[in-house]
Amino acid sequence: MTASTDTSTFIFRLSPLIRITLLSLYIALTAPLPFLSKATASPIPPALLWVGISIGFVALYAVLTERVILDDQGIQVTYPVWVPRFFRKGWSLPWSQVKELKPRTTGQGGLVYYFLSQDGKAYLLPMRVAGFAQLVRQVQAKTGIDTTDVYPLAQPWMYLALLISTFFLLLVDAWTITTALTLSSLS
């Protein structure tokens, strides 16, 4: 979280732990594919897989550049200018339009929160930002809504566990790629 020179504006970015974990997991899941394609003489050329993997990586990175900006006027979720609006549009909600913060249960049993506006629209409260507790305090200060029971969907230890698992998956990937390269050189 960063505060601008105007002390009433706060910018919250996606947590670095979440960003690193998800990008690493993507690499771990996709990097061996071109090597396996070549080793198994797959009809899909490795170059095409590399192009697809690169496009997917840029798309994932774009999603992970989400920023939440809070100021005296309202809250907004934005993306850098290089992210096309048709891909990730973002949203903005003035504080005066916030009616309530409504919890909803996810399909996996977690709890997410939506801002409900005066006109009945719902806006998902960003929960994966660094400084989430500060964000929630600012929401309470700006809206008067009690946020004492609002917690992030996933705790940091969950992403740390996923990052550690991803590290082991990358070790398996290294073995897989080495084996694929060895098989390719024998043929």
PDB file of N, CA and C in Angstrom, residues 81-162:
ATOM      1  N   VAL A  81      -2.527   1.342 -18.114  1.00  0.00           N
ATOM      2  CA  VAL A  81      -3.060   1.675 -19.435  1.00  0.00           C
ATOM      3  C   VAL A  81      -2.756   0.607 -20.487  1.00  0.00           C
ATOM      4  N   TRP A  82      -1.712  -0.183 -20.294  1.00  0.00           N
ATOM      5  CA  TRP A  82      -1.376  -1.206 -21.293  1.00  0.00           C
ATOM      6  C   TRP A  82      -2.324  -2.409 -21.243  1.00  0.00           C
ATOM      7  N   VAL A  83      -3.140  -2.505 -20.194  1.00  0.00           N
ATOM      8  CA  VAL A  83      -4.103  -3.602 -20.100  1.00  0.00           C
ATOM      9  C   VAL A  83      -5.378  -3.165 -20.823  1.00  0.00           C
ATOM     10  N   PRO A  84      -5.762  -3.860 -21.907  1.00  0.00           N
ATOM     11  CA  PRO A  84      -6.955  -3.450 -22.657  1.00  0.00           C
ATOM     12  C   PRO A  84      -8.218  -3.487 -21.795  1.00  0.00           C
ATOM     13  N   ARG A  85      -9.069  -2.497 -21.969  1.00  0.00           N
ATOM     14  CA  ARG A  85     -10.300  -2.401 -21.180  1.00  0.00           C
ATOM     15  C   ARG A  85     -11.233  -3.579 -21.422  1.00  0.00           C
ATOM     16  N   PHE A  86     -11.220  -4.159 -22.617  1.00  0.00           N
ATOM     17  CA  PHE A  86     -12.085  -5.313 -22.857  1.00  0.00           C
ATOM     18  C   PHE A  86     -11.620  -6.528 -22.058  1.00  0.00           C
ATOM     19  N   PHE A  87     -10.350  -6.532 -21.664  1.00  0.00           N
ATOM     20  CA  PHE A  87      -9.796  -7.660 -20.910  1.00  0.00           C
ATOM     21  C   PHE A  87     -10.068  -7.515 -19.421  1.00  0.00           C
ATOM     22  N   ARG A  88      -9.737  -6.367 -18.863  1.00  0.00           N
ATOM     23  CA  ARG A  88      -9.977  -6.073 -17.445  1.00  0.00           C
ATOM     24  C   ARG A  88     -10.430  -4.630 -17.355  1.00  0.00           C
ATOM     25  N   LYS A  89     -11.688  -4.427 -17.065  1.00  0.00           N
ATOM     26  CA  LYS A  89     -12.270  -3.085 -17.119  1.00  0.00           C
ATOM     27  C   LYS A  89     -12.084  -2.289 -15.832  1.00  0.00           C
ATOM     28  N   GLY A  90     -12.179  -2.916 -14.694  1.00  0.00           N
ATOM     29  CA  GLY A  90     -12.129  -2.168 -13.447  1.00  0.00           C
ATOM     30  C   GLY A  90     -13.480  -1.552 -13.141  1.00  0.00           C
ATOM     31  N   TRP A  91     -13.556  -0.827 -12.046  1.00  0.00           N
ATOM     32  CA  TRP A  91     -14.801  -0.170 -11.657  1.00  0.00           C
ATOM     33  C   TRP A  91     -14.510   0.957 -10.683  1.00  0.00           C
ATOM     34  N   SER A  92     -15.513   1.793 -10.482  1.00  0.00           N
ATOM     35  CA  SER A  92     -15.396   2.923  -9.577  1.00  0.00           C
ATOM     36  C   SER A  92     -16.721   3.093  -8.852  1.00  0.00           C
ATOM     37  N   LEU A  93     -16.658   3.427  -7.565  1.00  0.00           N
ATOM     38  CA  LEU A  93     -17.866   3.602  -6.768  1.00  0.00           C
ATOM     39  C   LEU A  93     -17.652   4.757  -5.786  1.00  0.00           C
ATOM     40  N   PRO A  94     -18.445   5.827  -5.929  1.00  0.00           N
ATOM     41  CA  PRO A  94     -18.337   6.936  -4.965  1.00  0.00           C
ATOM     42  C   PRO A  94     -18.818   6.488  -3.578  1.00  0.00           C
ATOM     43  N   TRP A  95     -18.202   7.019  -2.538  1.00  0.00           N
ATOM     44  CA  TRP A  95     -18.591   6.646  -1.168  1.00  0.00           C
ATOM     45  C   TRP A  95     -20.065   6.947  -0.917  1.00  0.00           C
ATOM     46  N   SER A  96     -20.547   8.018  -1.506  1.00  0.00           N
ATOM     47  CA  SER A  96     -21.948   8.407  -1.284  1.00  0.00           C
ATOM     48  C   SER A  96     -22.928   7.384  -1.864  1.00  0.00           C
ATOM     49  N   GLN A  97     -22.459   6.539  -2.765  1.00  0.00           N
ATOM     50  CA  GLN A  97     -23.321   5.535  -3.390  1.00  0.00           C
ATOM     51  C   GLN A  97     -23.273   4.178  -2.687  1.00  0.00           C
ATOM     52  N   VAL A  98     -22.351   4.033  -1.710  1.00  0.00           N
ATOM     53  CA  VAL A  98     -22.228   2.748  -1.010  1.00  0.00           C
ATOM     54  C   VAL A  98     -23.373   2.606  -0.013  1.00  0.00           C
ATOM     55  N   LYS A  99     -24.174   1.575  -0.203  1.00  0.00           N
ATOM     56  CA  LYS A  99     -25.321   1.320   0.665  1.00  0.00           C
ATOM     57  C   LYS A  99     -24.925   0.404   1.822  1.00  0.00           C
ATOM     58  N   GLU A 100     -24.220  -0.697   1.479  1.00  0.00           N
ATOM     59  CA  GLU A 100     -23.785  -1.642   2.507  1.00  0.00           C
ATOM     60  C   GLU A 100     -22.682  -2.534   1.958  1.00  0.00           C
ATOM     61  N   LEU A 101     -22.062  -3.285   2.854  1.00  0.00           N
ATOM     62  CA  LEU A 101     -21.056  -4.279   2.505  1.00  0.00           C
ATOM     63  C   LEU A 101     -21.672  -5.628   2.838  1.00  0.00           C
ATOM     64  N   LYS A 102     -21.934  -6.434   1.819  1.00  0.00           N
ATOM     65  CA  LYS A 102     -22.702  -7.667   1.987  1.00  0.00           C
ATOM     66  C   LYS A 102     -21.805  -8.889   1.831  1.00  0.00           C
ATOM     67  N   PRO A 103     -21.798  -9.810   2.818  1.00  0.00           N
ATOM     68  CA  PRO A 103     -21.015 -11.045   2.671  1.00  0.00           C
ATOM     69  C   PRO A 103     -21.740 -12.060   1.788  1.00  0.00           C
ATOM     70  N   ARG A 104     -20.968 -12.840   1.055  1.00  0.00           N
ATOM     71  CA  ARG A 104     -21.501 -13.931   0.236  1.00  0.00           C
ATOM     72  C   ARG A 104     -20.574 -15.129   0.386  1.00  0.00           C
ATOM     73  N   THR A 105     -21.165 -16.297   0.507  1.00  0.00           N
ATOM     74  CA  THR A 105     -20.380 -17.526   0.612  1.00  0.00           C
ATOM     75  C   THR A 105     -19.983 -17.988  -0.785  1.00  0.00           C
ATOM     76  N   THR A 106     -18.723 -18.415  -0.923  1.00  0.00           N
ATOM     77  CA  THR A 106     -18.249 -18.946  -2.203  1.00  0.00           C
ATOM     78  C   THR A 106     -18.610 -20.421  -2.298  1.00  0.00           C
ATOM     79  N   GLY A 107     -18.425 -20.985  -3.462  1.00  0.00           N
ATOM     80  CA  GLY A 107     -18.698 -22.406  -3.672  1.00  0.00           C
ATOM     81  C   GLY A 107     -17.798 -23.305  -2.837  1.00  0.00           C
ATOM     82  N   GLN A 108     -16.631 -22.805  -2.447  1.00  0.00           N
ATOM     83  CA  GLN A 108     -15.695 -23.587  -1.634  1.00  0.00           C
ATOM     84  C   GLN A 108     -15.874 -23.333  -0.146  1.00  0.00           C
ATOM     85  N   GLY A 109     -16.877 -22.543   0.229  1.00  0.00           N
ATOM     86  CA  GLY A 109     -17.139 -22.291   1.643  1.00  0.00           C
ATOM     87  C   GLY A 109     -16.468 -21.055   2.203  1.00  0.00           C
ATOM     88  N   GLY A 110     -15.743 -20.310   1.368  1.00  0.00           N
ATOM     89  CA  GLY A 110     -15.119 -19.071   1.824  1.00  0.00           C
ATOM     90  C   GLY A 110     -16.134 -17.947   1.863  1.00  0.00           C
ATOM     91  N   LEU A 111     -15.688 -16.802   2.306  1.00  0.00           N
ATOM     92  CA  LEU A 111     -16.568 -15.650   2.422  1.00  0.00           C
ATOM     93  C   LEU A 111     -15.954 -14.470   1.684  1.00  0.00           C
ATOM     94  N   VAL A 112     -16.712 -13.891   0.743  1.00  0.00           N
ATOM     95  CA  VAL A 112     -16.298 -12.685   0.044  1.00  0.00           C
ATOM     96  C   VAL A 112     -17.317 -11.591   0.357  1.00  0.00           C
ATOM     97  N   TYR A 113     -16.925 -10.362   0.081  1.00  0.00           N
ATOM     98  CA  TYR A 113     -17.793  -9.226   0.394  1.00  0.00           C
ATOM     99  C   TYR A 113     -18.019  -8.389  -0.853  1.00  0.00           C
ATOM    100  N   TYR A 114     -19.224  -7.885  -0.980  1.00  0.00           N
ATOM    101  CA  TYR A 114     -19.600  -7.016  -2.082  1.00  0.00           C
ATOM    102  C   TYR A 114     -20.099  -5.692  -1.540  1.00  0.00           C
ATOM    103  N   PHE A 115     -19.658  -4.600  -2.189  1.00  0.00           N
ATOM    104  CA  PHE A 115     -20.278  -3.307  -1.939  1.00  0.00           C
ATOM    105  C   PHE A 115     -21.605  -3.324  -2.686  1.00  0.00           C
ATOM    106  N   LEU A 116     -22.666  -2.956  -2.023  1.00  0.00           N
ATOM    107  CA  LEU A 116     -23.941  -2.764  -2.707  1.00  0.00           C
ATOM    108  C   LEU A 116     -24.161  -1.267  -2.839  1.00  0.00           C
ATOM    109  N   SER A 117     -24.431  -0.840  -4.065  1.00  0.00           N
ATOM    110  CA  SER A 117     -24.638   0.589  -4.314  1.00  0.00           C
ATOM    111  C   SER A 117     -26.104   0.940  -4.120  1.00  0.00           C
ATOM    112  N   GLN A 118     -26.381   2.225  -4.100  1.00  0.00           N
ATOM    113  CA  GLN A 118     -27.752   2.707  -3.926  1.00  0.00           C
ATOM    114  C   GLN A 118     -28.666   2.202  -5.043  1.00  0.00           C
ATOM    115  N   ASP A 119     -28.107   1.994  -6.242  1.00  0.00           N
ATOM    116  CA  ASP A 119     -28.924   1.525  -7.365  1.00  0.00           C
ATOM    117  C   ASP A 119     -28.953   0.002  -7.493  1.00  0.00           C
ATOM    118  N   GLY A 120     -28.427  -0.709  -6.482  1.00  0.00           N
ATOM    119  CA  GLY A 120     -28.537  -2.169  -6.441  1.00  0.00           C
ATOM    120  C   GLY A 120     -27.419  -2.939  -7.107  1.00  0.00           C
ATOM    121  N   LYS A 121     -26.407  -2.271  -7.641  1.00  0.00           N
ATOM    122  CA  LYS A 121     -25.281  -2.976  -8.258  1.00  0.00           C
ATOM    123  C   LYS A 121     -24.331  -3.480  -7.174  1.00  0.00           C
ATOM    124  N   ALA A 122     -23.642  -4.588  -7.480  1.00  0.00           N
ATOM    125  CA  ALA A 122     -22.699  -5.183  -6.533  1.00  0.00           C
ATOM    126  C   ALA A 122     -21.275  -5.062  -7.087  1.00  0.00           C
ATOM    127  N   TYR A 123     -20.333  -4.698  -6.221  1.00  0.00           N
ATOM    128  CA  TYR A 123     -18.927  -4.544  -6.572  1.00  0.00           C
ATOM    129  C   TYR A 123     -18.102  -5.359  -5.584  1.00  0.00           C
ATOM    130  N   LEU A 124     -17.314  -6.302  -6.098  1.00  0.00           N
ATOM    131  CA  LEU A 124     -16.517  -7.178  -5.241  1.00  0.00           C
ATOM    132  C   LEU A 124     -15.433  -6.399  -4.501  1.00  0.00           C
ATOM    133  N   LEU A 125     -15.396  -6.542  -3.179  1.00  0.00           N
ATOM    134  CA  LEU A 125     -14.335  -5.932  -2.379  1.00  0.00           C
ATOM    135  C   LEU A 125     -13.029  -6.667  -2.677  1.00  0.00           C
ATOM    136  N   PRO A 126     -12.004  -5.968  -3.178  1.00  0.00           N
ATOM    137  CA  PRO A 126     -10.724  -6.633  -3.465  1.00  0.00           C
ATOM    138  C   PRO A 126     -10.093  -7.144  -2.163  1.00  0.00           C
ATOM    139  N   MET A 127      -9.809  -8.444  -2.107  1.00  0.00           N
ATOM    140  CA  MET A 127      -9.359  -9.054  -0.864  1.00  0.00           C
ATOM    141  C   MET A 127      -7.924  -9.559  -0.917  1.00  0.00           C
ATOM    142  N   ARG A 128      -7.271  -9.450  -2.053  1.00  0.00           N
ATOM    143  CA  ARG A 128      -5.924 -10.002  -2.178  1.00  0.00           C
ATOM    144  C   ARG A 128      -4.859  -8.908  -2.273  1.00  0.00           C
ATOM    145  N   VAL A 129      -5.169  -7.748  -1.728  1.00  0.00           N
ATOM    146  CA  VAL A 129      -4.221  -6.642  -1.788  1.00  0.00           C
ATOM    147  C   VAL A 129      -3.298  -6.655  -0.574  1.00  0.00           C
ATOM    148  N   ALA A 130      -2.103  -6.127  -0.766  1.00  0.00           N
ATOM    149  CA  ALA A 130      -1.202  -5.922   0.364  1.00  0.00           C
ATOM    150  C   ALA A 130      -1.778  -4.771   1.183  1.00  0.00           C
ATOM    151  N   GLY A 131      -1.846  -4.926   2.475  1.00  0.00           N
ATOM    152  CA  GLY A 131      -2.412  -3.888   3.327  1.00  0.00           C
ATOM    153  C   GLY A 131      -3.922  -3.967   3.430  1.00  0.00           C
ATOM    154  N   PHE A 132      -4.470  -5.180   3.340  1.00  0.00           N
ATOM    155  CA  PHE A 132      -5.924  -5.359   3.361  1.00  0.00           C
ATOM    156  C   PHE A 132      -6.547  -4.771   4.629  1.00  0.00           C
ATOM    157  N   ALA A 133      -5.903  -4.930   5.774  1.00  0.00           N
ATOM    158  CA  ALA A 133      -6.455  -4.394   7.025  1.00  0.00           C
ATOM    159  C   ALA A 133      -6.586  -2.874   6.943  1.00  0.00           C
ATOM    160  N   GLN A 134      -5.598  -2.209   6.361  1.00  0.00           N
ATOM    161  CA  GLN A 134      -5.657  -0.752   6.178  1.00  0.00           C
ATOM    162  C   GLN A 134      -6.779  -0.381   5.214  1.00  0.00           C
ATOM    163  N   LEU A 135      -6.937  -1.146   4.143  1.00  0.00           N
ATOM    164  CA  LEU A 135      -8.013  -0.893   3.195  1.00  0.00           C
ATOM    165  C   LEU A 135      -9.369  -0.968   3.889  1.00  0.00           C
ATOM    166  N   VAL A 136      -9.559  -1.996   4.692  1.00  0.00           N
ATOM    167  CA  VAL A 136     -10.834  -2.185   5.397  1.00  0.00           C
ATOM    168  C   VAL A 136     -11.067  -1.051   6.399  1.00  0.00           C
ATOM    169  N   ARG A 137     -10.005  -0.616   7.081  1.00  0.00           N
ATOM    170  CA  ARG A 137     -10.154   0.517   8.019  1.00  0.00           C
ATOM    171  C   ARG A 137     -10.569   1.785   7.272  1.00  0.00           C
ATOM    172  N   GLN A 138      -9.994   1.993   6.103  1.00  0.00           N
ATOM    173  CA  GLN A 138     -10.345   3.170   5.300  1.00  0.00           C
ATOM    174  C   GLN A 138     -11.795   3.087   4.817  1.00  0.00           C
ATOM    175  N   VAL A 139     -12.225   1.901   4.423  1.00  0.00           N
ATOM    176  CA  VAL A 139     -13.620   1.723   3.999  1.00  0.00           C
ATOM    177  C   VAL A 139     -14.559   2.056   5.155  1.00  0.00           C
ATOM    178  N   GLN A 140     -14.218   1.576   6.349  1.00  0.00           N
ATOM    179  CA  GLN A 140     -15.058   1.865   7.518  1.00  0.00           C
ATOM    180  C   GLN A 140     -15.083   3.366   7.809  1.00  0.00           C
ATOM    181  N   ALA A 141     -13.932   3.999   7.718  1.00  0.00           N
ATOM    182  CA  ALA A 141     -13.856   5.435   7.997  1.00  0.00           C
ATOM    183  C   ALA A 141     -14.653   6.251   6.972  1.00  0.00           C
ATOM    184  N   LYS A 142     -14.626   5.825   5.722  1.00  0.00           N
ATOM    185  CA  LYS A 142     -15.300   6.589   4.661  1.00  0.00           C
ATOM    186  C   LYS A 142     -16.804   6.318   4.590  1.00  0.00           C
ATOM    187  N   THR A 143     -17.233   5.094   4.984  1.00  0.00           N
ATOM    188  CA  THR A 143     -18.644   4.730   4.807  1.00  0.00           C
ATOM    189  C   THR A 143     -19.412   4.615   6.117  1.00  0.00           C
ATOM    190  N   GLY A 144     -18.692   4.422   7.232  1.00  0.00           N
ATOM    191  CA  GLY A 144     -19.366   4.191   8.506  1.00  0.00           C
ATOM    192  C   GLY A 144     -19.847   2.758   8.674  1.00  0.00           C
ATOM    193  N   ILE A 145     -19.568   1.890   7.700  1.00  0.00           N
ATOM    194  CA  ILE A 145     -19.962   0.480   7.780  1.00  0.00           C
ATOM    195  C   ILE A 145     -18.995  -0.256   8.698  1.00  0.00           C
ATOM    196  N   ASP A 146     -19.531  -1.059   9.621  1.00  0.00           N
ATOM    197  CA  ASP A 146     -18.701  -1.834  10.540  1.00  0.00           C
ATOM    198  C   ASP A 146     -17.973  -2.930   9.757  1.00  0.00           C
ATOM    199  N   THR A 147     -16.639  -2.901   9.770  1.00  0.00           N
ATOM    200  CA  THR A 147     -15.842  -3.883   9.030  1.00  0.00           C
ATOM    201  C   THR A 147     -14.989  -4.740   9.955  1.00  0.00           C
ATOM    202  N   THR A 148     -15.336  -4.783  11.242  1.00  0.00           N
ATOM    203  CA  THR A 148     -14.501  -5.528  12.185  1.00  0.00           C
ATOM    204  C   THR A 148     -14.457  -7.027  11.889  1.00  0.00           C
ATOM    205  N   ASP A 149     -15.483  -7.567  11.243  1.00  0.00           N
ATOM    206  CA  ASP A 149     -15.511  -8.998  10.939  1.00  0.00           C
ATOM    207  C   ASP A 149     -15.100  -9.318   9.509  1.00  0.00           C
ATOM    208  N   VAL A 150     -14.545  -8.341   8.782  1.00  0.00           N
ATOM    209  CA  VAL A 150     -14.140  -8.557   7.392  1.00  0.00           C
ATOM    210  C   VAL A 150     -12.674  -8.986   7.375  1.00  0.00           C
ATOM    211  N   TYR A 151     -12.440 -10.200   6.847  1.00  0.00           N
ATOM    212  CA  TYR A 151     -11.088 -10.761   6.751  1.00  0.00           C
ATOM    213  C   TYR A 151     -10.824 -11.174   5.309  1.00  0.00           C
ATOM    214  N   PRO A 152      -9.545 -11.261   4.922  1.00  0.00           N
ATOM    215  CA  PRO A 152      -9.249 -11.685   3.549  1.00  0.00           C
ATOM    216  C   PRO A 152      -9.723 -13.121   3.304  1.00  0.00           C
ATOM    217  N   LEU A 153     -10.034 -13.419   2.057  1.00  0.00           N
ATOM    218  CA  LEU A 153     -10.516 -14.739   1.681  1.00  0.00           C
ATOM    219  C   LEU A 153      -9.473 -15.814   1.981  1.00  0.00           C
ATOM    220  N   ALA A 154      -8.239 -15.581   1.581  1.00  0.00           N
ATOM    221  CA  ALA A 154      -7.162 -16.547   1.797  1.00  0.00           C
ATOM    222  C   ALA A 154      -6.104 -15.907   2.695  1.00  0.00           C
ATOM    223  N   GLN A 155      -5.659 -16.641   3.662  1.00  0.00           N
ATOM    224  CA  GLN A 155      -4.623 -16.152   4.560  1.00  0.00           C
ATOM    225  C   GLN A 155      -3.251 -16.293   3.897  1.00  0.00           C
ATOM    226  N   PRO A 156      -2.284 -15.467   4.273  1.00  0.00           N
ATOM    227  CA  PRO A 156      -0.948 -15.533   3.647  1.00  0.00           C
ATOM    228  C   PRO A 156      -0.303 -16.916   3.739  1.00  0.00           C
ATOM    229  N   TRP A 157      -0.539 -17.648   4.823  1.00  0.00           N
ATOM    230  CA  TRP A 157       0.087 -18.961   4.944  1.00  0.00           C
ATOM    231  C   TRP A 157      -0.379 -19.913   3.838  1.00  0.00           C
ATOM    232  N   MET A 158      -1.585 -19.701   3.320  1.00  0.00           N
ATOM    233  CA  MET A 158      -2.085 -20.559   2.236  1.00  0.00           C
ATOM    234  C   MET A 158      -1.271 -20.332   0.963  1.00  0.00           C
ATOM    235  N   TYR A 159      -0.986 -19.060   0.661  1.00  0.00           N
ATOM    236  CA  TYR A 159      -0.178 -18.766  -0.515  1.00  0.00           C
ATOM    237  C   TYR A 159       1.275 -19.188  -0.300  1.00  0.00           C
ATOM    238  N   LEU A 160       1.757 -19.097   0.924  1.00  0.00           N
ATOM    239  CA  LEU A 160       3.114 -19.566   1.214  1.00  0.00           C
ATOM    240  C   LEU A 160       3.205 -21.078   1.006  1.00  0.00           C
ATOM    241  N   ALA A 161       2.198 -21.814   1.447  1.00  0.00           N
ATOM    242  CA  ALA A 161       2.169 -23.269   1.232  1.00  0.00           C
ATOM    243  C   ALA A 161       2.133 -23.591  -0.261  1.00  0.00           C
ATOM    244  N   LEU A 162       1.348 -22.835  -1.014  1.00  0.00           N
ATOM    245  CA  LEU A 162       1.280 -23.038  -2.462  1.00  0.00           C
ATOM    246  C   LEU A 162       2.612 -22.694  -3.122  1.00  0.00           C
TER     247      LEU A 162
END
